[in-house]
Tab-separated table of C-alpha atoms and ligand atoms in Angstrom:
chain	number	residue	atom	x	y	z
H	1	UNK	CA	-147.802	92.365	-125.051
H	2	UNK	CA	-144.255	91.428	-125.994
H	3	UNK	CA	-141.130	92.590	-124.193
H	4	UNK	CA	-139.018	92.424	-127.332
H	5	UNK	CA	-138.606	94.247	-130.619
H	6	UNK	CA	-135.979	94.642	-133.317
H	7	UNK	CA	-133.895	97.758	-133.598
H	8	UNK	CA	-131.517	97.884	-136.572
H	9	UNK	CA	-132.249	94.157	-137.026
H	10	UNK	CA	-130.996	93.416	-133.503
H	11	UNK	CA	-133.373	91.834	-130.996
H	12	UNK	CA	-133.857	93.954	-127.879
H	13	UNK	CA	-135.610	93.252	-124.596
H	14	UNK	CA	-136.966	96.531	-123.266
H	15	UNK	CA	-134.281	98.961	-124.492
H	16	UNK	CA	-131.353	96.618	-124.204
H	17	UNK	CA	-129.895	94.596	-127.076
H	18	UNK	CA	-129.668	90.890	-126.255
H	19	UNK	CA	-126.153	90.958	-127.768
H	20	UNK	CA	-125.196	93.402	-125.042
H	21	UNK	CA	-126.286	90.998	-122.286
H	22	UNK	CA	-124.523	88.123	-124.002
H	23	UNK	CA	-121.208	89.952	-123.767
H	24	UNK	CA	-121.076	89.136	-120.075
H	25	UNK	CA	-123.558	86.267	-119.578
H	26	UNK	CA	-122.824	83.110	-121.500
H	27	UNK	CA	-125.651	81.255	-123.238
H	28	UNK	CA	-127.951	79.648	-122.496
H	29	UNK	CA	-129.697	82.064	-120.131
H	30	UNK	CA	-133.155	83.346	-119.290
H	31	UNK	CA	-133.903	87.049	-119.353
H	32	UNK	CA	-137.048	88.801	-118.182
H	33	UNK	CA	-138.507	92.234	-118.787
H	34	UNK	CA	-139.583	93.921	-115.579
H	35	UNK	CA	-141.887	96.394	-117.296
H	36	UNK	CA	-143.776	93.551	-119.001
H	37	UNK	CA	-144.505	92.072	-115.571
H	38	UNK	CA	-145.581	95.508	-114.332
H	39	UNK	CA	-147.873	95.848	-117.321
H	40	UNK	CA	-149.546	92.496	-116.745
H	41	UNK	CA	-150.103	93.195	-113.052
H	42	UNK	CA	-151.563	96.595	-113.830
H	43	UNK	CA	-153.934	95.070	-116.400
H	44	UNK	CA	-155.452	93.214	-113.486
H	45	UNK	CA	-155.601	96.051	-110.978
H	46	UNK	CA	-156.861	98.671	-113.405
H	47	UNK	CA	-159.731	96.442	-114.524
H	48	UNK	CA	-160.884	95.294	-111.097
H	49	UNK	CA	-161.606	98.579	-109.405
H	50	UNK	CA	-165.232	97.734	-108.669
H	51	UNK	CA	-164.347	94.720	-106.534
H	52	UNK	CA	-162.513	94.246	-103.260
H	53	UNK	CA	-159.690	92.086	-104.612
H	54	UNK	CA	-156.367	90.654	-103.574
H	55	UNK	CA	-153.982	89.358	-106.240
H	56	UNK	CA	-151.917	86.461	-104.985
H	57	UNK	CA	-149.240	85.704	-107.585
H	58	UNK	CA	-148.929	81.920	-108.062
H	59	UNK	CA	-145.261	81.678	-107.183
H	60	UNK	CA	-144.794	78.303	-108.841
H	61	UNK	CA	-144.862	79.958	-112.271
H	62	UNK	CA	-141.536	81.685	-111.558
H	63	UNK	CA	-140.249	81.710	-108.009
H	64	UNK	CA	-137.048	83.701	-108.440
H	65	UNK	CA	-136.767	86.155	-105.541
H	66	UNK	CA	-136.408	89.105	-107.912
H	67	UNK	CA	-139.583	88.170	-109.769
H	68	UNK	CA	-141.599	87.719	-106.578
H	69	UNK	CA	-140.245	91.035	-105.285
H	70	UNK	CA	-141.111	92.787	-108.544
H	71	UNK	CA	-144.715	91.801	-107.923
H	72	UNK	CA	-144.675	92.268	-104.143
H	73	UNK	CA	-143.472	95.855	-104.682
H	74	UNK	CA	-146.660	96.475	-106.667
H	75	UNK	CA	-148.743	95.166	-103.766
H	76	UNK	CA	-149.124	91.565	-104.844
H	77	UNK	CA	-149.620	88.720	-102.417
H	78	UNK	CA	-148.634	85.129	-103.128
H	79	UNK	CA	-150.241	81.764	-103.737
H	80	UNK	CA	-147.847	79.068	-102.562
H	81	UNK	CA	-147.990	75.280	-102.802
H	82	UNK	CA	-145.135	74.212	-100.534
H	83	UNK	CA	-143.134	75.294	-97.508
H	84	UNK	CA	-140.284	76.159	-99.857
H	85	UNK	CA	-142.473	78.546	-101.825
H	86	UNK	CA	-143.833	80.030	-98.607
H	87	UNK	CA	-140.282	80.694	-97.445
H	88	UNK	CA	-139.424	82.251	-100.809
H	89	UNK	CA	-142.479	84.524	-100.724
H	90	UNK	CA	-141.780	85.713	-97.178
H	91	UNK	CA	-138.114	86.272	-97.941
H	92	UNK	CA	-138.980	88.321	-101.040
H	93	UNK	CA	-141.087	90.594	-98.858
H	94	UNK	CA	-144.639	89.378	-99.405
H	95	UNK	CA	-146.734	90.113	-96.326
H	96	UNK	CA	-147.962	86.952	-94.604
H	97	UNK	CA	-151.474	88.342	-94.552
H	98	UNK	CA	-151.412	88.321	-98.355
H	99	UNK	CA	-150.399	84.674	-98.681
H	100	UNK	CA	-152.722	81.780	-99.483
H	101	UNK	CA	-151.502	78.220	-99.281
H	102	UNK	CA	-152.793	75.776	-101.919
H	103	UNK	CA	-151.854	72.186	-102.715
H	104	UNK	CA	-153.211	68.678	-102.199
H	105	UNK	CA	-150.564	67.286	-99.882
H	106	UNK	CA	-149.627	69.730	-97.141
H	107	UNK	CA	-147.741	67.889	-94.404
H	108	UNK	CA	-148.090	68.611	-90.688
H	109	UNK	CA	-144.667	70.238	-90.704
H	110	UNK	CA	-145.634	72.549	-93.556
H	111	UNK	CA	-148.927	73.376	-91.860
H	112	UNK	CA	-147.138	74.229	-88.643
H	113	UNK	CA	-144.711	76.527	-90.441
H	114	UNK	CA	-147.577	78.332	-92.187
H	115	UNK	CA	-149.590	78.693	-88.963
H	116	UNK	CA	-146.605	80.103	-87.108
H	117	UNK	CA	-146.223	82.685	-89.865
H	118	UNK	CA	-149.924	83.599	-89.722
H	119	UNK	CA	-150.746	83.437	-93.403
H	120	UNK	CA	-154.063	84.715	-94.728
H	121	UNK	CA	-155.668	81.442	-95.778
H	122	UNK	CA	-155.264	77.715	-96.252
H	123	UNK	CA	-156.985	76.333	-99.329
H	124	UNK	CA	-158.025	72.923	-98.050
H	125	UNK	CA	-158.419	70.104	-100.553
H	126	UNK	CA	-159.718	67.145	-98.535
H	127	UNK	CA	-161.428	66.121	-95.312
H	128	UNK	CA	-158.248	64.462	-94.051
H	129	UNK	CA	-156.332	67.666	-94.604
H	130	UNK	CA	-159.025	69.530	-92.675
H	131	UNK	CA	-158.616	67.139	-89.737
H	132	UNK	CA	-154.844	67.460	-89.739
H	133	UNK	CA	-155.001	71.243	-90.021
H	134	UNK	CA	-157.430	71.410	-87.103
H	135	UNK	CA	-155.232	69.134	-85.031
H	136	UNK	CA	-152.031	71.097	-85.649
H	137	UNK	CA	-153.807	74.419	-85.075
H	138	UNK	CA	-155.206	73.219	-81.746
H	139	UNK	CA	-151.787	71.991	-80.632
H	140	UNK	CA	-150.317	75.422	-81.386
H	141	UNK	CA	-153.284	77.190	-79.850
H	142	UNK	CA	-153.956	78.929	-83.157
H	143	UNK	CA	-156.829	79.170	-85.577
H	144	UNK	CA	-156.442	78.372	-89.256
H	145	UNK	CA	-158.460	80.510	-91.657
H	146	UNK	CA	-159.599	78.291	-94.499
H	147	UNK	CA	-161.328	78.076	-97.826
H	148	UNK	CA	-162.222	74.747	-99.336
H	149	UNK	CA	-161.009	74.154	-102.844
H	150	UNK	CA	-164.118	73.041	-104.647
H	151	UNK	CA	-163.903	70.843	-107.703
H	152	UNK	CA	-166.808	72.147	-109.794
H	153	UNK	CA	-166.585	69.359	-112.393
H	154	UNK	CA	-165.975	71.737	-115.277
H	155	UNK	CA	-163.935	70.807	-118.318
H	156	UNK	CA	-161.348	73.539	-118.821
H	157	UNK	CA	-160.610	72.360	-122.399
H	158	UNK	CA	-156.878	72.604	-121.834
H	159	UNK	CA	-153.956	70.163	-122.048
H	160	UNK	CA	-154.769	67.075	-119.953
H	161	UNK	CA	-151.655	67.553	-117.814
H	162	UNK	CA	-152.810	71.009	-116.672
H	163	UNK	CA	-156.557	70.409	-116.314
H	164	UNK	CA	-157.595	70.318	-112.646
H	165	UNK	CA	-161.332	70.990	-112.352
H	166	UNK	CA	-162.889	67.770	-113.631
H	167	UNK	CA	-164.269	65.207	-111.216
H	168	UNK	CA	-161.588	62.713	-112.312
H	169	UNK	CA	-158.741	65.053	-111.261
H	170	UNK	CA	-157.069	64.728	-107.869
H	171	UNK	CA	-157.820	68.311	-106.899
H	172	UNK	CA	-160.386	69.717	-104.508
H	173	UNK	CA	-163.602	68.576	-102.916
H	174	UNK	CA	-166.454	67.458	-105.163
H	175	UNK	CA	-169.093	70.157	-105.197
H	176	UNK	CA	-171.699	67.562	-104.212
H	177	UNK	CA	-169.876	67.000	-100.903
H	178	UNK	CA	-169.164	70.656	-100.218
H	179	UNK	CA	-172.047	71.412	-97.883
H	180	UNK	CA	-171.282	68.524	-95.545
H	181	UNK	CA	-167.651	69.445	-95.170
H	182	UNK	CA	-168.429	73.120	-94.558
H	183	UNK	CA	-170.855	72.096	-91.819
H	184	UNK	CA	-168.196	69.928	-90.239
H	185	UNK	CA	-165.493	72.603	-90.464
H	186	UNK	CA	-167.724	75.256	-88.921
H	187	UNK	CA	-167.742	73.228	-85.708
H	188	UNK	CA	-164.016	72.624	-85.426
H	189	UNK	CA	-162.094	74.364	-82.662
H	190	UNK	CA	-158.967	75.209	-84.682
H	191	UNK	CA	-160.680	76.292	-87.886
H	192	UNK	CA	-162.203	79.541	-89.086
H	193	UNK	CA	-164.258	79.074	-92.234
H	194	UNK	CA	-163.858	82.152	-94.416
H	195	UNK	CA	-163.854	81.204	-98.056
H	196	UNK	CA	-164.522	79.181	-101.162
H	197	UNK	CA	-161.768	78.437	-103.661
H	198	UNK	CA	-161.747	77.128	-107.212
H	199	UNK	CA	-158.982	76.609	-109.783
H	200	UNK	CA	-159.958	74.548	-112.813
H	201	UNK	CA	-156.739	74.438	-114.807
H	202	UNK	CA	-154.078	76.390	-116.593
H	203	UNK	CA	-153.716	77.985	-120.041
H	204	UNK	CA	-157.482	78.196	-120.647
H	205	UNK	CA	-158.121	79.437	-124.162
H	206	UNK	CA	-161.733	80.409	-123.549
H	207	UNK	CA	-163.712	82.260	-120.857
H	208	UNK	CA	-166.697	79.907	-120.851
H	209	UNK	CA	-165.297	77.291	-118.418
H	210	UNK	CA	-164.395	80.066	-115.950
H	211	UNK	CA	-167.917	81.426	-116.168
H	212	UNK	CA	-169.392	77.993	-115.554
H	213	UNK	CA	-167.170	77.383	-112.541
H	214	UNK	CA	-167.951	80.814	-111.074
H	215	UNK	CA	-171.696	80.273	-111.496
H	216	UNK	CA	-171.463	77.008	-109.582
H	217	UNK	CA	-169.359	78.572	-106.836
H	218	UNK	CA	-171.769	81.463	-106.457
H	219	UNK	CA	-174.681	79.079	-105.977
H	220	UNK	CA	-172.709	77.220	-103.350
H	221	UNK	CA	-171.950	80.430	-101.441
H	222	UNK	CA	-175.656	81.335	-101.439
H	223	UNK	CA	-176.539	77.823	-100.266
H	224	UNK	CA	-174.040	78.018	-97.439
H	225	UNK	CA	-175.442	81.341	-96.327
H	226	UNK	CA	-178.840	79.707	-95.903
H	227	UNK	CA	-177.159	77.396	-93.413
H	228	UNK	CA	-175.617	80.335	-91.566
H	229	UNK	CA	-172.155	79.604	-92.854
H	230	UNK	CA	-171.012	82.976	-94.053
H	231	UNK	CA	-168.404	83.223	-96.773
H	232	UNK	CA	-166.287	86.370	-96.929
H	233	UNK	CA	-163.675	85.311	-99.440
H	234	UNK	CA	-164.030	83.871	-102.942
H	235	UNK	CA	-160.735	82.674	-104.390
H	236	UNK	CA	-161.094	82.260	-108.145
H	237	UNK	CA	-157.666	80.699	-108.758
H	238	UNK	CA	-155.569	81.414	-111.835
H	239	UNK	CA	-155.494	79.720	-115.206
H	240	UNK	CA	-155.609	82.542	-117.740
H	241	UNK	CA	-154.013	81.587	-121.032
H	242	UNK	CA	-151.340	83.488	-122.900
H	243	UNK	CA	-150.666	83.432	-126.628
H	244	UNK	CA	-147.679	81.264	-127.350
H	245	UNK	CA	-148.166	81.431	-131.082
H	246	UNK	CA	-147.792	84.446	-133.265
H	247	UNK	CA	-151.350	83.828	-134.418
H	248	UNK	CA	-153.616	84.253	-131.434
H	249	UNK	CA	-155.404	81.245	-130.014
H	250	UNK	CA	-156.474	82.540	-126.611
H	251	UNK	CA	-159.806	84.212	-127.232
H	252	UNK	CA	-159.718	86.783	-124.418
H	253	UNK	CA	-157.341	88.994	-122.476
H	254	UNK	CA	-156.889	89.944	-118.827
H	255	UNK	CA	-159.291	92.843	-119.291
H	256	UNK	CA	-162.182	90.661	-120.513
H	257	UNK	CA	-161.536	88.168	-117.734
H	258	UNK	CA	-161.674	90.950	-115.142
H	259	UNK	CA	-164.895	92.321	-116.592
H	260	UNK	CA	-166.408	88.870	-116.292
H	261	UNK	CA	-165.262	88.666	-112.668
H	262	UNK	CA	-166.733	92.047	-111.847
H	263	UNK	CA	-170.044	91.018	-113.348
H	264	UNK	CA	-170.093	87.643	-111.662
H	265	UNK	CA	-169.274	88.834	-108.163
H	266	UNK	CA	-170.448	92.463	-107.996
H	267	UNK	CA	-173.369	91.588	-105.717
H	268	UNK	CA	-171.525	89.174	-103.421
H	269	UNK	CA	-169.931	91.463	-100.839
H	270	UNK	CA	-166.885	89.212	-100.631
H	271	UNK	CA	-163.161	89.735	-101.001
H	272	UNK	CA	-162.161	88.206	-104.339
H	273	UNK	CA	-158.738	86.558	-104.467
H	274	UNK	CA	-157.037	85.939	-107.806
H	275	UNK	CA	-154.114	83.544	-108.180
H	276	UNK	CA	-152.628	84.327	-111.594
H	277	UNK	CA	-149.285	82.780	-112.439
H	278	UNK	CA	-148.629	82.366	-116.146
H	279	UNK	CA	-150.553	85.479	-117.213
H	280	UNK	CA	-148.355	87.699	-115.009
H	281	UNK	CA	-144.940	86.443	-116.069
H	282	UNK	CA	-144.979	84.243	-119.206
H	283	UNK	CA	-144.686	87.056	-121.737
H	284	UNK	CA	-141.807	88.689	-119.907
H	285	UNK	CA	-139.268	85.941	-120.555
H	286	UNK	CA	-136.871	84.937	-123.319
H	287	UNK	CA	-134.510	81.962	-123.311
H	288	UNK	CA	-131.357	82.945	-125.170
H	289	UNK	CA	-129.383	80.175	-126.792
H	290	UNK	CA	-126.595	79.712	-129.311
H	291	UNK	CA	-126.434	77.453	-132.346
H	292	UNK	CA	-123.685	74.905	-131.691
H	293	UNK	CA	-124.025	72.965	-134.928
H	294	UNK	CA	-126.097	72.949	-138.043
H	295	UNK	CA	-126.658	69.468	-139.367
H	296	UNK	CA	-128.166	68.116	-142.557
H	297	UNK	CA	-130.278	65.021	-142.033
H	298	UNK	CA	-131.725	62.811	-144.772
H	299	UNK	CA	-134.918	64.815	-145.139
H	300	UNK	CA	-134.477	67.825	-142.883
H	301	UNK	CA	-132.033	70.334	-141.474
H	302	UNK	CA	-131.298	70.571	-137.793
H	303	UNK	CA	-130.229	73.436	-135.620
H	304	UNK	CA	-128.528	72.001	-132.560
H	305	UNK	CA	-128.549	74.669	-129.865
H	306	UNK	CA	-126.950	74.925	-126.428
H	307	UNK	CA	-130.277	75.052	-124.535
H	308	UNK	CA	-132.021	71.760	-123.862
H	309	UNK	CA	-135.148	70.173	-122.449
H	310	UNK	CA	-133.640	70.311	-118.963
H	311	UNK	CA	-133.630	74.134	-119.230
H	312	UNK	CA	-137.138	74.412	-120.707
H	313	UNK	CA	-139.286	71.316	-120.562
H	314	UNK	CA	-142.565	72.709	-121.874
H	315	UNK	CA	-142.157	71.551	-125.493
H	316	UNK	CA	-141.418	67.952	-124.525
H	317	UNK	CA	-143.810	67.796	-121.564
H	318	UNK	CA	-146.849	69.669	-122.883
H	319	UNK	CA	-146.167	69.658	-126.639
H	320	UNK	CA	-145.923	73.389	-126.147
H	321	UNK	CA	-145.282	75.796	-128.993
H	322	UNK	CA	-142.838	78.668	-128.471
H	323	UNK	CA	-141.897	81.296	-131.012
H	324	UNK	CA	-138.217	81.197	-131.917
H	325	UNK	CA	-136.542	84.397	-133.039
H	326	UNK	CA	-133.082	85.183	-134.338
H	327	UNK	CA	-131.097	87.762	-132.385
H	328	UNK	CA	-129.825	89.244	-135.648
H	329	UNK	CA	-132.681	89.355	-138.112
H	330	UNK	CA	-132.206	88.564	-141.786
H	331	UNK	CA	-134.414	88.041	-144.812
H	332	UNK	CA	-133.309	84.566	-145.924
H	333	UNK	CA	-135.671	81.943	-144.552
H	334	UNK	CA	-134.883	78.302	-143.829
H	335	UNK	CA	-136.763	75.409	-142.247
H	336	UNK	CA	-135.328	73.466	-139.328
H	337	UNK	CA	-135.904	71.031	-136.528
H	338	UNK	CA	-134.505	72.923	-133.557
H	339	UNK	CA	-133.094	70.552	-130.969
H	340	UNK	CA	-130.957	70.503	-127.828
H	341	UNK	CA	-127.933	68.418	-126.815
H	342	UNK	CA	-129.689	66.025	-124.395
H	343	UNK	CA	-129.770	62.334	-125.283
H	344	UNK	CA	-133.529	62.139	-125.806
H	345	UNK	CA	-135.533	62.531	-128.992
H	346	UNK	CA	-137.950	64.547	-126.872
H	347	UNK	CA	-135.267	67.213	-126.581
H	348	UNK	CA	-136.845	69.145	-129.448
H	349	UNK	CA	-137.989	72.766	-129.262
H	350	UNK	CA	-139.576	72.942	-132.695
H	351	UNK	CA	-140.153	70.723	-135.725
H	352	UNK	CA	-140.247	71.883	-139.291
H	353	UNK	CA	-140.019	75.526	-138.254
H	354	UNK	CA	-139.341	78.219	-140.794
H	355	UNK	CA	-137.273	81.071	-139.404
H	356	UNK	CA	-134.548	83.364	-140.734
H	357	UNK	CA	-131.544	81.285	-141.737
H	358	UNK	CA	-129.035	80.621	-138.976
H	359	UNK	CA	-125.403	79.611	-138.828
H	360	UNK	CA	-123.171	78.089	-136.214
H	361	UNK	CA	-122.451	80.587	-133.453
H	362	UNK	CA	-125.631	82.613	-134.090
H	363	UNK	CA	-127.914	83.470	-131.183
H	364	UNK	CA	-131.632	82.867	-131.005
H	365	UNK	CA	-134.401	83.548	-128.499
H	366	UNK	CA	-137.182	81.198	-127.445
H	367	UNK	CA	-140.115	83.420	-126.515
H	368	UNK	CA	-142.799	83.453	-123.812
H	369	UNK	CA	-140.799	81.444	-121.294
H	370	UNK	CA	-141.240	83.595	-118.182
H	371	UNK	CA	-143.659	81.073	-116.646
H	372	UNK	CA	-142.981	77.378	-116.027
H	373	UNK	CA	-139.564	77.755	-117.606
H	374	UNK	CA	-136.646	78.076	-115.202
H	375	UNK	CA	-138.716	76.714	-112.298
H	376	UNK	CA	-139.082	73.377	-114.056
H	377	UNK	CA	-135.404	73.124	-114.995
H	378	UNK	CA	-133.263	70.212	-113.894
H	379	UNK	CA	-129.637	69.222	-114.204
H	380	UNK	CA	-130.372	66.144	-116.334
H	381	UNK	CA	-127.306	65.030	-118.320
H	382	UNK	CA	-125.252	66.842	-115.622
H	383	UNK	CA	-125.919	70.143	-117.266
H	384	UNK	CA	-125.477	73.261	-115.159
H	385	UNK	CA	-128.536	75.245	-114.143
H	386	UNK	CA	-128.542	78.331	-116.297
H	387	UNK	CA	-128.513	81.994	-115.230
H	388	UNK	CA	-131.485	84.320	-115.064
H	389	UNK	CA	-131.250	88.023	-115.851
H	390	UNK	CA	-133.755	90.781	-115.073
H	391	UNK	CA	-133.910	93.710	-117.468
H	392	UNK	CA	-135.197	97.192	-116.757
H	393	UNK	CA	-135.044	99.685	-119.600
H	394	UNK	CA	-131.361	99.701	-120.611
H	395	UNK	CA	-129.946	97.873	-117.625
H	396	UNK	CA	-129.699	94.226	-116.712
H	397	UNK	CA	-128.888	92.390	-113.532
H	398	UNK	CA	-128.158	88.733	-112.865
H	399	UNK	CA	-130.867	87.372	-110.567
H	400	UNK	CA	-129.572	83.814	-110.546
H	401	UNK	CA	-126.003	82.819	-111.269
H	402	UNK	CA	-124.999	79.732	-113.205
H	403	UNK	CA	-123.965	76.907	-110.892
H	404	UNK	CA	-120.537	75.365	-111.377
H	405	UNK	CA	-119.556	71.742	-111.861
H	406	UNK	CA	-117.923	71.443	-108.485
H	407	UNK	CA	-121.023	72.553	-106.601
H	408	UNK	CA	-123.242	70.347	-108.718
H	409	UNK	CA	-121.145	67.201	-108.446
H	410	UNK	CA	-120.335	67.685	-104.764
H	411	UNK	CA	-124.013	67.456	-103.928
H	412	UNK	CA	-123.467	63.694	-104.134
H	413	UNK	CA	-121.392	61.794	-101.617
H	414	UNK	CA	-120.125	58.245	-101.641
H	415	UNK	CA	-121.825	55.608	-99.500
H	416	UNK	CA	-120.214	54.829	-96.146
H	417	UNK	CA	-118.766	51.542	-97.466
H	418	UNK	CA	-117.140	52.941	-100.588
D	501	PLP	C1	-150.825	76.621	-110.761
D	501	PLP	C2	-151.867	77.253	-109.942
D	501	PLP	C3	-152.237	78.588	-110.169
D	501	PLP	C4	-151.668	79.411	-111.283
D	501	PLP	O1	-152.079	78.957	-112.519
D	501	PLP	P1	-151.741	79.775	-113.847
D	501	PLP	O2	-152.345	78.964	-114.924
D	501	PLP	O3	-150.267	79.845	-113.948
D	501	PLP	O4	-152.364	81.122	-113.714
D	501	PLP	C5	-153.169	79.148	-109.327
D	501	PLP	N1	-153.734	78.440	-108.324
D	501	PLP	C6	-153.407	77.162	-108.083
D	501	PLP	C7	-154.050	76.437	-106.978
D	501	PLP	C8	-152.470	76.532	-108.881
D	501	PLP	O5	-152.157	75.247	-108.652
């Protein structure tokens, strides 16, 4: 499901030519298709009708207010991992009772803020966090509804930096210790035990690890019931992969995943929470950039573009592949290393990539950047944070303006003795 197509050899997002956006927004910039996000959300809801579900969009994938609101308007909740994300979700109009709070290092201040806002659930990742949560809840005379994030010791077969469900990862409570901690929590004054949570990693290319994790979680829920600890909520996390390459390498879609969920949990009588991030927003986004220079090296040609690793870090951080498309299509092909201006060899978007031939001043689009793109941007090399644009049919709207040098530089101040 791509948001883009060519019309008269001009790349369009929805029904708007990229060239048209570029008349008023200087490159580099992100643009997102709203209808692609709608489509992804509806793939979930239309395939989950046999379960009582709540979709909590994992805000960290793209936390722009307009993106969160796009999903909140469809009924989505939010999965947040910090006070900042919680504030963003509330401000964008997500109901507190549709918010779950994940993350390994919630501080007492963050916990207090979340309790005061009466969110739906804390996903607790350790015994120490449980103790702190109980303590803060008691002080505020509140009760914290919790699920424990269980580490099922399943290999998600994904990039090591985004695998979270193996016993060596920092996430969650080992499944072997789960029963003890549930027993403890059930007796705490400030805690209401309501759920079980699992999230084994991101960009999974296969359904099998999900199935294995869900089987283990199901057994745990049945075990807990024998001990009179009743579980009403099963939070299955996110992690669905998207196809970054024009040849498909993710072996399933949202529909197949949902069918598996329905099968796995049909007989459980629980509310099922999903926390998709990437699979809701990745496909919607393009990063538009301009060729500053072409350069002939000894053994290869370079395209030096105005976007850099600080705008999109996935290629250098995860060795990620992104399709790169010309804005004006042509038949002549050429092979390039496509690199940014930052003083790091890692500032490379593609090596040895064959695409239609490009010249200085031409525009190109880096595809599938709606998730973990702009949210991971920095101002490294004192580069300005780039704009984001939301597109709906033939219209576009700036949803984040470019910062200016004054604002950026004035964030620093001299030391008192200077
Ligand atoms: C990152 C994260 C998600 C979302 O993962 P995706 O791979 O983007 O779907 C969901 N839940 C938790 C706890 C996460 O950390």
